[in-house]
Coordinates of C-alpha atoms in Angstrom, one line a residue:
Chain Q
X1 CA -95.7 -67.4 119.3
X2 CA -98.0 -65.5 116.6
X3 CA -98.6 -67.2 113.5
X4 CA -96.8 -64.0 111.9
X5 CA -94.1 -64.5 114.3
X6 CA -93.1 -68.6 113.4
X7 CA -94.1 -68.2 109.4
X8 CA -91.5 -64.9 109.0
X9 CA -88.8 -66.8 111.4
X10 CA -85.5 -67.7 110.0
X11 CA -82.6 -69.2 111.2
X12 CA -79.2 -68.7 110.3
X13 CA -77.5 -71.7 108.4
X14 CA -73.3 -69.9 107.6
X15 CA -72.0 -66.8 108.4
X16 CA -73.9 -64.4 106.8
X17 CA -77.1 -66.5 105.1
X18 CA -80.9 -67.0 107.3
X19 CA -82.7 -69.5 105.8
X20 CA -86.4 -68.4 105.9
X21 CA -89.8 -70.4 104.5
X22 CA -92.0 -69.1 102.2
X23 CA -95.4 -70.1 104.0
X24 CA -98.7 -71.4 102.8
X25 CA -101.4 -68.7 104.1
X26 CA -99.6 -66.1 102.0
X27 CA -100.5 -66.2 98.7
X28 CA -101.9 -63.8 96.0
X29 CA -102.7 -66.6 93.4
X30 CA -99.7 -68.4 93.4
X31 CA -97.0 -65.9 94.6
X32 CA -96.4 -65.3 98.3
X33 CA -97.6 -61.6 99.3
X34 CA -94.9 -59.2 98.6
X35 CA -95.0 -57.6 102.0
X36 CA -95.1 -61.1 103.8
X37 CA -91.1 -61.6 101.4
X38 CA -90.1 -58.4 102.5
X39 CA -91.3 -59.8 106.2
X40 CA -89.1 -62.5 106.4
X41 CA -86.3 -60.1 104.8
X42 CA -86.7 -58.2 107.6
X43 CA -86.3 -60.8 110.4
X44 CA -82.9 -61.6 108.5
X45 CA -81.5 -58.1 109.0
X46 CA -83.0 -58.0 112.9
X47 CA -80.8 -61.0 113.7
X48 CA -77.7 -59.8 111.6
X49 CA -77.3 -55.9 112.8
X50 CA -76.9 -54.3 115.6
X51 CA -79.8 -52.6 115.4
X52 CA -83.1 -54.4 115.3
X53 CA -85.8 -52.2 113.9
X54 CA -86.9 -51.4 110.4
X55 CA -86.4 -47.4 109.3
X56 CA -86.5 -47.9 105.5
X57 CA -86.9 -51.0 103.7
X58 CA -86.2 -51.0 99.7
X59 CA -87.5 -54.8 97.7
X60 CA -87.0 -54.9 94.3
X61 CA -88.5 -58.1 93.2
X62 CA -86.8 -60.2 90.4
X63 CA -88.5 -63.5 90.0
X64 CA -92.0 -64.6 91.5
X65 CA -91.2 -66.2 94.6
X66 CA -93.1 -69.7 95.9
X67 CA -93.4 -71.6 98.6
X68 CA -90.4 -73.4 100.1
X69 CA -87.0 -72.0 101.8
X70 CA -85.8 -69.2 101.0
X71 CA -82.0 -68.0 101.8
X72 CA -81.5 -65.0 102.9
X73 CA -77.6 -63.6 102.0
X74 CA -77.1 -60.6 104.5
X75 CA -73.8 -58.1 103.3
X76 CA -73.4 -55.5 106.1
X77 CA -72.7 -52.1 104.0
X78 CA -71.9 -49.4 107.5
X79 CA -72.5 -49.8 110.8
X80 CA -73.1 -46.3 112.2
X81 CA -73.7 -45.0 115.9
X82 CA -77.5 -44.9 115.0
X83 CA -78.3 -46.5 111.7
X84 CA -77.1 -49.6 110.4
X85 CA -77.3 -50.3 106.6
X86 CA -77.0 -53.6 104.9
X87 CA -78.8 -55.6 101.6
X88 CA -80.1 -59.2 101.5
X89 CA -80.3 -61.3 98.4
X90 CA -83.1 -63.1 98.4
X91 CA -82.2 -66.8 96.9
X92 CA -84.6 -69.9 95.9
X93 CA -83.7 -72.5 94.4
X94 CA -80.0 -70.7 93.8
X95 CA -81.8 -68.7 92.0
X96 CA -81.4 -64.6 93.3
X97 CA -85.9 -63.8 93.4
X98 CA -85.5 -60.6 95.5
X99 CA -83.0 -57.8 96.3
X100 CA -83.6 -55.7 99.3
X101 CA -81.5 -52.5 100.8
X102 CA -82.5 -50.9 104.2
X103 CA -81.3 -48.6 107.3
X104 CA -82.3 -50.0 110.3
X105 CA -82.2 -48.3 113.6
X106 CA -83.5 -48.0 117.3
X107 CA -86.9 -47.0 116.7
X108 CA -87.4 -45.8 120.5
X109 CA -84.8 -43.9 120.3
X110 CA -85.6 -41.5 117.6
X111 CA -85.5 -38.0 118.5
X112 CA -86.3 -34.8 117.0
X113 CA -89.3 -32.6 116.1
X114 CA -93.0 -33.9 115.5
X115 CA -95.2 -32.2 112.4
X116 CA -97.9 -33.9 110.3
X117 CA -99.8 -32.3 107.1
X118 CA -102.7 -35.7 107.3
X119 CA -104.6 -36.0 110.7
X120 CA -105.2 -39.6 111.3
X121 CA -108.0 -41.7 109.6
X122 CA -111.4 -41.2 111.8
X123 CA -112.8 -45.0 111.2
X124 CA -116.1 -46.8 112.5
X125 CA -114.2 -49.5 114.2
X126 CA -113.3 -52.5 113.6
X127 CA -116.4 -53.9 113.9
X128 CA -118.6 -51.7 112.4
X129 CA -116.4 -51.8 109.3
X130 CA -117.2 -54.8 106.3
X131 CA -114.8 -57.7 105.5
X132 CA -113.1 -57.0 102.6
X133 CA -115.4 -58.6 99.2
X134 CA -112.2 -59.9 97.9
X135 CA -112.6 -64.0 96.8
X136 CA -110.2 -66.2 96.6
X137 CA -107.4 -64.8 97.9
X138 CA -105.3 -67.3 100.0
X139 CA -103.7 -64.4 101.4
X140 CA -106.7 -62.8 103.6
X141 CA -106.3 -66.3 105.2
X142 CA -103.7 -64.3 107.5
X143 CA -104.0 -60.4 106.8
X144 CA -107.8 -59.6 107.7
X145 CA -109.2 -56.6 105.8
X146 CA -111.7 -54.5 107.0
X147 CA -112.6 -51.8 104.2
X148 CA -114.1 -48.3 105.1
X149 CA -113.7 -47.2 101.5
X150 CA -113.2 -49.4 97.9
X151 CA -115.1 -52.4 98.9
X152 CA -118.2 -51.7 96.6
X153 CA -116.0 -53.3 93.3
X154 CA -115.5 -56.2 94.9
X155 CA -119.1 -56.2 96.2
X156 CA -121.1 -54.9 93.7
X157 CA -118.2 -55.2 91.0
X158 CA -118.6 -50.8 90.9
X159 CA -115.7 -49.1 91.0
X160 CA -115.7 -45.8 92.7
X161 CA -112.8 -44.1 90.4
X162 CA -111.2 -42.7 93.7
X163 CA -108.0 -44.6 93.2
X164 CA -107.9 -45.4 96.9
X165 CA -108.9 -48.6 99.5
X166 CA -109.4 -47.6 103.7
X167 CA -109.4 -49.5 106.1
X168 CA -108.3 -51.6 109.2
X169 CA -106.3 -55.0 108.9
X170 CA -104.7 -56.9 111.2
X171 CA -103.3 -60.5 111.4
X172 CA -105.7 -62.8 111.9
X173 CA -105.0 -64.8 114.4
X174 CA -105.7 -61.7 116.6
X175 CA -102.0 -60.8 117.7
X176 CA -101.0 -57.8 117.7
X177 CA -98.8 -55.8 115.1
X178 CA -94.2 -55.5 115.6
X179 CA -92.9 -53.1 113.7
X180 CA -91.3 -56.7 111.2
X181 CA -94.9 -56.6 110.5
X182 CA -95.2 -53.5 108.9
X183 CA -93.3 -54.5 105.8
X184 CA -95.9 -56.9 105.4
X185 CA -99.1 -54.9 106.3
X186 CA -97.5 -51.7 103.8
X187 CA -98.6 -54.3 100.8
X188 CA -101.7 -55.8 102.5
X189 CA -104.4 -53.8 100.9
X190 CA -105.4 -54.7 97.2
X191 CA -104.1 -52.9 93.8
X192 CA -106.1 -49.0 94.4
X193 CA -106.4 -48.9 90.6
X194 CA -109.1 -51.9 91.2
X195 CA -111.2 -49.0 92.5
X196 CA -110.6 -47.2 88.6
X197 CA -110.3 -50.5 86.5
X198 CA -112.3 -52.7 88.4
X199 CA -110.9 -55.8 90.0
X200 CA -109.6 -56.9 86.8
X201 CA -105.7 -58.0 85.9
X202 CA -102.8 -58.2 87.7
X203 CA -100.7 -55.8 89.4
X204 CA -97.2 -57.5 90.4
X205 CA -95.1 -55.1 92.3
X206 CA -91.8 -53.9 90.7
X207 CA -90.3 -52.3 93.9
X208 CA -91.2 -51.6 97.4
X209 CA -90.0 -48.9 100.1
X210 CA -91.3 -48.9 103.7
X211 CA -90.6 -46.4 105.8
X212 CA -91.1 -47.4 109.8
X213 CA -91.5 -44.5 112.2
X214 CA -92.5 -46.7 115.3
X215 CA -93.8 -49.6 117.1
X216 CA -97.0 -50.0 116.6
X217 CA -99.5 -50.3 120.1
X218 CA -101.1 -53.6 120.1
X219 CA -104.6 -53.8 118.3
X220 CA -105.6 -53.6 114.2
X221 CA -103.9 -50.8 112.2
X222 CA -105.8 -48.3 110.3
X223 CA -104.4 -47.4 107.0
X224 CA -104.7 -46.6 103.3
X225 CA -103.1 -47.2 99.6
X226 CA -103.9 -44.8 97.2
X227 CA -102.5 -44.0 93.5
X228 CA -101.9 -40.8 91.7
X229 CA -100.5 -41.5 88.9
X230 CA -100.8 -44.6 86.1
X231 CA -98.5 -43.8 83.4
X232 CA -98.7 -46.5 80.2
X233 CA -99.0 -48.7 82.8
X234 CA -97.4 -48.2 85.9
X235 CA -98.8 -46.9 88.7
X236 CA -97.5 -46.1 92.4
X237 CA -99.2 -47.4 95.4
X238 CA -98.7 -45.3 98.2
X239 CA -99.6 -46.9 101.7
X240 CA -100.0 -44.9 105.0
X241 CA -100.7 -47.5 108.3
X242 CA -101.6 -45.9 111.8
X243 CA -101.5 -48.1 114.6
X244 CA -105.0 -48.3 116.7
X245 CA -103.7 -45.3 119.2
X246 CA -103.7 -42.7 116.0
X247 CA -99.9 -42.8 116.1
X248 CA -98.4 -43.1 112.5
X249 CA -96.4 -45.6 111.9
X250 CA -95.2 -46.4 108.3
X251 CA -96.0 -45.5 105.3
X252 CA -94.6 -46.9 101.8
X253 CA -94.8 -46.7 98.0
X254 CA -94.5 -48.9 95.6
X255 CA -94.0 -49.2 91.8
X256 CA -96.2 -51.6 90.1
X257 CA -97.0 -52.4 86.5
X258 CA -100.6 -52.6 85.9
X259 CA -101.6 -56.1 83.5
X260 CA -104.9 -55.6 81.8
X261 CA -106.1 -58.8 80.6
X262 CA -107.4 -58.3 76.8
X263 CA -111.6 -58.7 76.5
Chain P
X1 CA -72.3 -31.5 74.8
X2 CA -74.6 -30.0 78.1
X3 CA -72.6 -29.3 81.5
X4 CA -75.2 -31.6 83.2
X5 CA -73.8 -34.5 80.4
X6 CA -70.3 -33.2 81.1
X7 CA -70.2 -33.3 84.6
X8 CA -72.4 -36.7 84.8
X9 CA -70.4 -38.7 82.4
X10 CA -68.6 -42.3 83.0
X11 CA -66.0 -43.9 81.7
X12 CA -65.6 -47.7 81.9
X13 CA -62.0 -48.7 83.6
X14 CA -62.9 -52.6 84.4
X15 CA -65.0 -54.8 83.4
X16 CA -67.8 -54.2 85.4
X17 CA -66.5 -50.6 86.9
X18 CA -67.6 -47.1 85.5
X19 CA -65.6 -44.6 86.9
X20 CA -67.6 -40.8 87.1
X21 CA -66.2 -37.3 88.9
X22 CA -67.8 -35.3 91.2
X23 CA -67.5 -32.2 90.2
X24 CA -67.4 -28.8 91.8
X25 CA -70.5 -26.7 91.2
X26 CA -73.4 -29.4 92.6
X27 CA -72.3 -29.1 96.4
X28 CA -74.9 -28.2 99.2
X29 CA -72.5 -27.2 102.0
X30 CA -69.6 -29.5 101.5
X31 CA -71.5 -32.7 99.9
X32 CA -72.7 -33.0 96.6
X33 CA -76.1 -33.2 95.9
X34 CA -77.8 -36.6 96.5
X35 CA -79.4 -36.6 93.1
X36 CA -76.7 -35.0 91.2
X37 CA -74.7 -38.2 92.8
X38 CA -77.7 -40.5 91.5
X39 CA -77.3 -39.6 88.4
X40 CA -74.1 -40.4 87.5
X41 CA -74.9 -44.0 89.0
X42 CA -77.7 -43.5 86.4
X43 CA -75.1 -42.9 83.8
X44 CA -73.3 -46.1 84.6
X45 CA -76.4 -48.3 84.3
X46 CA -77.5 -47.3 80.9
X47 CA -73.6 -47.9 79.6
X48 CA -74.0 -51.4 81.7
X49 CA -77.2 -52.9 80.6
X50 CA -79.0 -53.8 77.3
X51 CA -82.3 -51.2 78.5
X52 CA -81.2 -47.4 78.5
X53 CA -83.9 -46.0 80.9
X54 CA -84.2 -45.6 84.7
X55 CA -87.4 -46.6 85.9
X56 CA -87.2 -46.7 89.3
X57 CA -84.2 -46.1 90.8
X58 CA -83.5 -46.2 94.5
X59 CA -79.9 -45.2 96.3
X60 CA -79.2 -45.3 100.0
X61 CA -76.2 -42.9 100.8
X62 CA -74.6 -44.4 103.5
X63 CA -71.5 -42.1 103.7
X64 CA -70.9 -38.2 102.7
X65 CA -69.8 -38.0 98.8
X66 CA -67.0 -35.4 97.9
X67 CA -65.5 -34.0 95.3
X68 CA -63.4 -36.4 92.8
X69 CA -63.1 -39.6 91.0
X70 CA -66.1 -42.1 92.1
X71 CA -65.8 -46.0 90.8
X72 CA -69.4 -47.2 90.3
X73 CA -69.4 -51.1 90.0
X74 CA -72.2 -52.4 88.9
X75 CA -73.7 -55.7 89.0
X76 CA -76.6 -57.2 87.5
X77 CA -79.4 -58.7 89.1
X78 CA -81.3 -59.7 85.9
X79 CA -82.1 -59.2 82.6
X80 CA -85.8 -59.4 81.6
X81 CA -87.2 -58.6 78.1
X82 CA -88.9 -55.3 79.1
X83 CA -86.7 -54.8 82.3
X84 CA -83.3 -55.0 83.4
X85 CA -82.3 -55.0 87.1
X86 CA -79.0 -54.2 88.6
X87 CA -76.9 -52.7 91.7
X88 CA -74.3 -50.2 91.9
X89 CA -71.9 -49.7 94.4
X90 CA -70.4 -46.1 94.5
X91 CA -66.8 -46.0 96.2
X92 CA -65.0 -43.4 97.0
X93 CA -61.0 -43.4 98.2
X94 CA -62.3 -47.3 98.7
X95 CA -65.0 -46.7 100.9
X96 CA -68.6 -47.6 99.8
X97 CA -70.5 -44.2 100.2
X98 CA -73.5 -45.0 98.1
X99 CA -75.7 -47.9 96.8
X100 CA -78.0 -47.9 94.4
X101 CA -80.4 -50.4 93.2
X102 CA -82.4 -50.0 89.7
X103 CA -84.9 -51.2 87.4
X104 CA -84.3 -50.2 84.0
X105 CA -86.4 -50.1 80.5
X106 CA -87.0 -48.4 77.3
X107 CA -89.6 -45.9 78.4
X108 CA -90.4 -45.4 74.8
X109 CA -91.6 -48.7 74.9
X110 CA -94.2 -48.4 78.1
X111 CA -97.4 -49.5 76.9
X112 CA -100.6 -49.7 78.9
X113 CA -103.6 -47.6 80.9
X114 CA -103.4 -44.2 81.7
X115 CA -104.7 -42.5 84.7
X116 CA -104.2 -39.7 87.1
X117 CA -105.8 -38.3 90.3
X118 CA -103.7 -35.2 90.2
X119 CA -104.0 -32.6 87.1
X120 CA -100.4 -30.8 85.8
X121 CA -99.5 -27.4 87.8
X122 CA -100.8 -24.1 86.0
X123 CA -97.8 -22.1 87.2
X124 CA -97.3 -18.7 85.8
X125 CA -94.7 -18.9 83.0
X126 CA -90.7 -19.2 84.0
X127 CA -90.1 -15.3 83.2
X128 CA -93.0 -14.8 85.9
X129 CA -91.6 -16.5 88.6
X130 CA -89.1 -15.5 91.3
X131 CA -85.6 -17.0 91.6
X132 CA -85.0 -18.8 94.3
X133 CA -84.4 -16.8 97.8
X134 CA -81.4 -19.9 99.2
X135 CA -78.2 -18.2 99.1
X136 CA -75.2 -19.3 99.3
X137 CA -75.9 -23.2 97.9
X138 CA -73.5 -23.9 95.1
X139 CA -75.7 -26.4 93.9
X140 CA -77.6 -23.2 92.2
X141 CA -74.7 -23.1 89.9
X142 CA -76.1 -25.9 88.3
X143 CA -80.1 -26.5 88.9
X144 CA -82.2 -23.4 88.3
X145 CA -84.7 -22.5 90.4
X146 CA -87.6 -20.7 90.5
X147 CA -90.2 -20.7 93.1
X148 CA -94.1 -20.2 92.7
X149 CA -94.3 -20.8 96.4
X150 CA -92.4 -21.3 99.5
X151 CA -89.7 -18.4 98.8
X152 CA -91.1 -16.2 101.7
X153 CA -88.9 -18.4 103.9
X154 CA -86.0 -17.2 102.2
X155 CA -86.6 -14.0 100.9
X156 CA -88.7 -12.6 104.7
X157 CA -87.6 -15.6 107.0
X158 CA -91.2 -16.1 107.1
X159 CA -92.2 -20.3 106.6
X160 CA -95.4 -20.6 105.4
X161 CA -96.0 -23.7 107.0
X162 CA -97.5 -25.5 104.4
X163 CA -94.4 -28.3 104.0
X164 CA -94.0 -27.6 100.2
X165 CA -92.5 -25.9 97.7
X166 CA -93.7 -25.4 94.2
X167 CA -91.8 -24.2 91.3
X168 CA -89.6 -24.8 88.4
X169 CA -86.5 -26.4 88.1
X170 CA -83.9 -26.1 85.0
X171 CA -80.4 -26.6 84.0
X172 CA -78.5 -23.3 84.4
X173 CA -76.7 -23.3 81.3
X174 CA -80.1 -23.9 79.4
X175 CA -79.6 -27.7 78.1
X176 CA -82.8 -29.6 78.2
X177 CA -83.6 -32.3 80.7
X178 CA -83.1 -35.9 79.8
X179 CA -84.1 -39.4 81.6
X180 CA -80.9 -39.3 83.7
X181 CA -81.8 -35.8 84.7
X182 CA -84.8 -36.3 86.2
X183 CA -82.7 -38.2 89.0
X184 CA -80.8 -34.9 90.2
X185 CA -84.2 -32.7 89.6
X186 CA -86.1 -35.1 92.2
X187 CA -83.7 -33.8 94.6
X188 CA -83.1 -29.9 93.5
X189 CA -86.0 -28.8 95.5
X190 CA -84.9 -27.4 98.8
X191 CA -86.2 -29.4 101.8
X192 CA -89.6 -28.7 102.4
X193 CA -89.6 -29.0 106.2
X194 CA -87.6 -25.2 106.1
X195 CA -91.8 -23.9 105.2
X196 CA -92.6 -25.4 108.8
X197 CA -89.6 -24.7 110.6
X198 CA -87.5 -21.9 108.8
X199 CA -83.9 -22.7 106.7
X200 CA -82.3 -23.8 109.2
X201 CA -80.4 -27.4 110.0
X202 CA -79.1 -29.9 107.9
X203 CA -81.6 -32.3 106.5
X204 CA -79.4 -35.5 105.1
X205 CA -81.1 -38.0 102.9
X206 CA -80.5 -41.5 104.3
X207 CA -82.5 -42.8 100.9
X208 CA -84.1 -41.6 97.8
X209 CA -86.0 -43.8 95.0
X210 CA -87.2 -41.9 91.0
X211 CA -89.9 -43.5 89.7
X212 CA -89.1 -41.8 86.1
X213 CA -92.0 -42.1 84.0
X214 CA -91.3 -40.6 80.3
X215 CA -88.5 -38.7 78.6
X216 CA -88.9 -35.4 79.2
X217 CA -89.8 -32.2 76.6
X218 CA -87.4 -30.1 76.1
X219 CA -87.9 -26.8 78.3
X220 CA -88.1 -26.3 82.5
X221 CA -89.4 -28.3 84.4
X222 CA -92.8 -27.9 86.7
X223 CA -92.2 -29.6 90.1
X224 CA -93.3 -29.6 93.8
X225 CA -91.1 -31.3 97.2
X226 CA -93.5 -31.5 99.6
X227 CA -93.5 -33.8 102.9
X228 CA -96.7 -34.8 105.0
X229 CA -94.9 -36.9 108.1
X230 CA -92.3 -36.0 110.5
X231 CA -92.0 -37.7 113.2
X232 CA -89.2 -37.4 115.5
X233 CA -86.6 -36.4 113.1
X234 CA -87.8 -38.4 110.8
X235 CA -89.4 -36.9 107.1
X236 CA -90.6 -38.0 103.7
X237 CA -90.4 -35.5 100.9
X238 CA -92.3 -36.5 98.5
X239 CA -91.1 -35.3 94.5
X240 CA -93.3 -34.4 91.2
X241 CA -92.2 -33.3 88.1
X242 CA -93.7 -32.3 85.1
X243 CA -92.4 -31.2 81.9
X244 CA -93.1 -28.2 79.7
X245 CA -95.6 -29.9 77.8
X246 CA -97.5 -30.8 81.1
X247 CA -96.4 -34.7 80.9
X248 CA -95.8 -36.3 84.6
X249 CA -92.2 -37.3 84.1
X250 CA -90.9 -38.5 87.4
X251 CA -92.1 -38.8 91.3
X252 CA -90.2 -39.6 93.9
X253 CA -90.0 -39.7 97.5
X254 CA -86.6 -39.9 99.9
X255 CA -85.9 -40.9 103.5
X256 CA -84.4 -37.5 105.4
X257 CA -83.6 -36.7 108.8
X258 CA -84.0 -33.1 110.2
X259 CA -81.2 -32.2 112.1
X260 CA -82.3 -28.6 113.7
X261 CA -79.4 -26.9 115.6
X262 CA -79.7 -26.3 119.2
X263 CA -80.2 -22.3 119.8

């Protein structure tokens, strides 16, 4: 069993609550990876619906989370033919941290017409491509970066102004991607405005959509997050992951508020 | 009073129930609008909590709106200083149709850095641009639209393939836009997939989120719907909007499905 696999698992203690863990190996100074939340948010809804895969995940976080269980309160809202919707509450210490809506469906079964305005990304591979200069980040102890584009501001503390990191990432232990693992790998690239501001402050993510469009073939995924627009302080981060075939499969946006520390 | 504010407004009938009414003049086909629908779920938040503004805003629509009375019962999630968070439930004859989760602030009171990678339109003026070539959508009743490009798929049947439109978007009887309204002008586009594929089919939204960014101008508003990813049925349309002063106001991006009749 992948480390991804037993650290997102979550078993369910009444009726309609999972109980979940909030692992060590996760954390962005001391609050567990927003993705990795969503993660385990995911696993609950697997286990409660009908339908097992992922097509669009909404978080709005609350409260910081931390380590420790966390109880996941499933309401089923329509169960359709091919989508199922429900929400989770998101509880720690009784206390409701984060709030998540999503459709899930039968991701193999999708059907219906194919167009794409973005080719996909044309990498170096894996190995040609630098470990990401970020320090200290408990975190890249289980989502491995590889950056193609962004890495010079952690590296030579330049930004390049393009509002954008590229790269590949994976989980480290070297297992391969599920499509649960997507929520997590949509918010495992740092903040893009580090590439504008430099890799200053703190960026906590106000709300978080992922939209799945398939499994993912085994291997690292190729992706991006990118902003367009910072706005008295908030800023999206919009994510795009390919899976190591060139097949798409998420992309996500977030809202995030963008903490400048005063000099 | 505007016909938008009319036609939007709540009334509170419990203690944590706002009842709205759909009204006639937003349909598309049968169903109301999705972000006509958003908005008076916008209206109920700012009467329920102690910050006025949407911020981000996300609704899944689970089951076709119709005309008529719609309860909205909200319940909030928490009450920060800057933000408030809460969840509405929008029933209609007793079945749940639509939920909504939001964040919620005083955008007068965003302070922070300012950044964009992508500069405001430079459309030709309102006067100069063409009404839109959709017939037959009542929703046009209502949100004003004229296209800077895109219309050849209505006006020659010719789709330009580019998977956006481009135009400007006002209220018909010539109110200006406020906050709230920037939730029914993210969706007033028409779906940008009809440029790749012609206007035909049914494109539902399974979910929409606002990210509104500043209380609009008065005057139209500048906007593109474009989408970059379909795969199998499955589409993003992605939402800017700009007011007449050339002030990002709101993006936005929903979750549709392109249902293409069988010819």
């Amino acid at each position: 069993m992948s480390q991804f696999a037993q650290e997102t698992a979550v078993e369910q203690i009444a009726e309609t609550v999972w109980r979940g863990e909030l692992c060590e190996g996760w954390r962005v100074g001391a609050v567990p990876n927003g993705g990795y939340v969503l993660a385990v948010a995911g696993r609950a809804l697997s286990a409660a619906l009908p339908h097992k895969d992922p097509l669009t995940v909404s978080a709005f976080y609350l409260a910081p989370t931390e380590l420790g269980p966390v109880d996941c309160k499933v309401e089923i809202l329509r169960l359709g033919r091919n989508t199922s919707f429900a929400e989770v509450k998101m509880y720690q210490q009784g206390e409701l941290r984060v709030k998540v809506t999503a459709a899930y469906t039968d991701l193999a079964g999708l059907q219906g017409e194919n167009w794409s305005a973005a080719p996909p990304p044309q990498f170096p591979g894996w190995d040609a491509c630098e470990p990401s200069g970020q320090k200290g980040i408990e975190f890249r102890q289980r989502a491995e970066l590889r950056l193609v584009s962004g890495n010079e501001v952690f590296r030579k503390r330049e930004p390049n102004g393009s509002g954008e990191f590229q790269g590949w990432v994976r989980h480290r232990d070297g297992s391969d991607p599920d499509a649960i693992s997507l929520l997590m790998f949509a918010d495992a690239f740092p903040p893009p405005v580090f590439t504008i501001f430099g890799p200053l402050g703190w960026v906590p993510t106000l709300e978080l959509t992922v939209q799945v469009r398939a499994h993912p073939a085994p291997g690292p995924l190729q992706g991006r997050l990118y902003c367009r627009h910072l706005t008295r302080g908030v800023v999206e981060e919009d994510g795009e992951l390919w899976d190591s075939s060139g097949q798409l499969v998420a992309i996500s946006r977030q809202t995030a508020k963008l903490r400048v520390p005063k000099s």
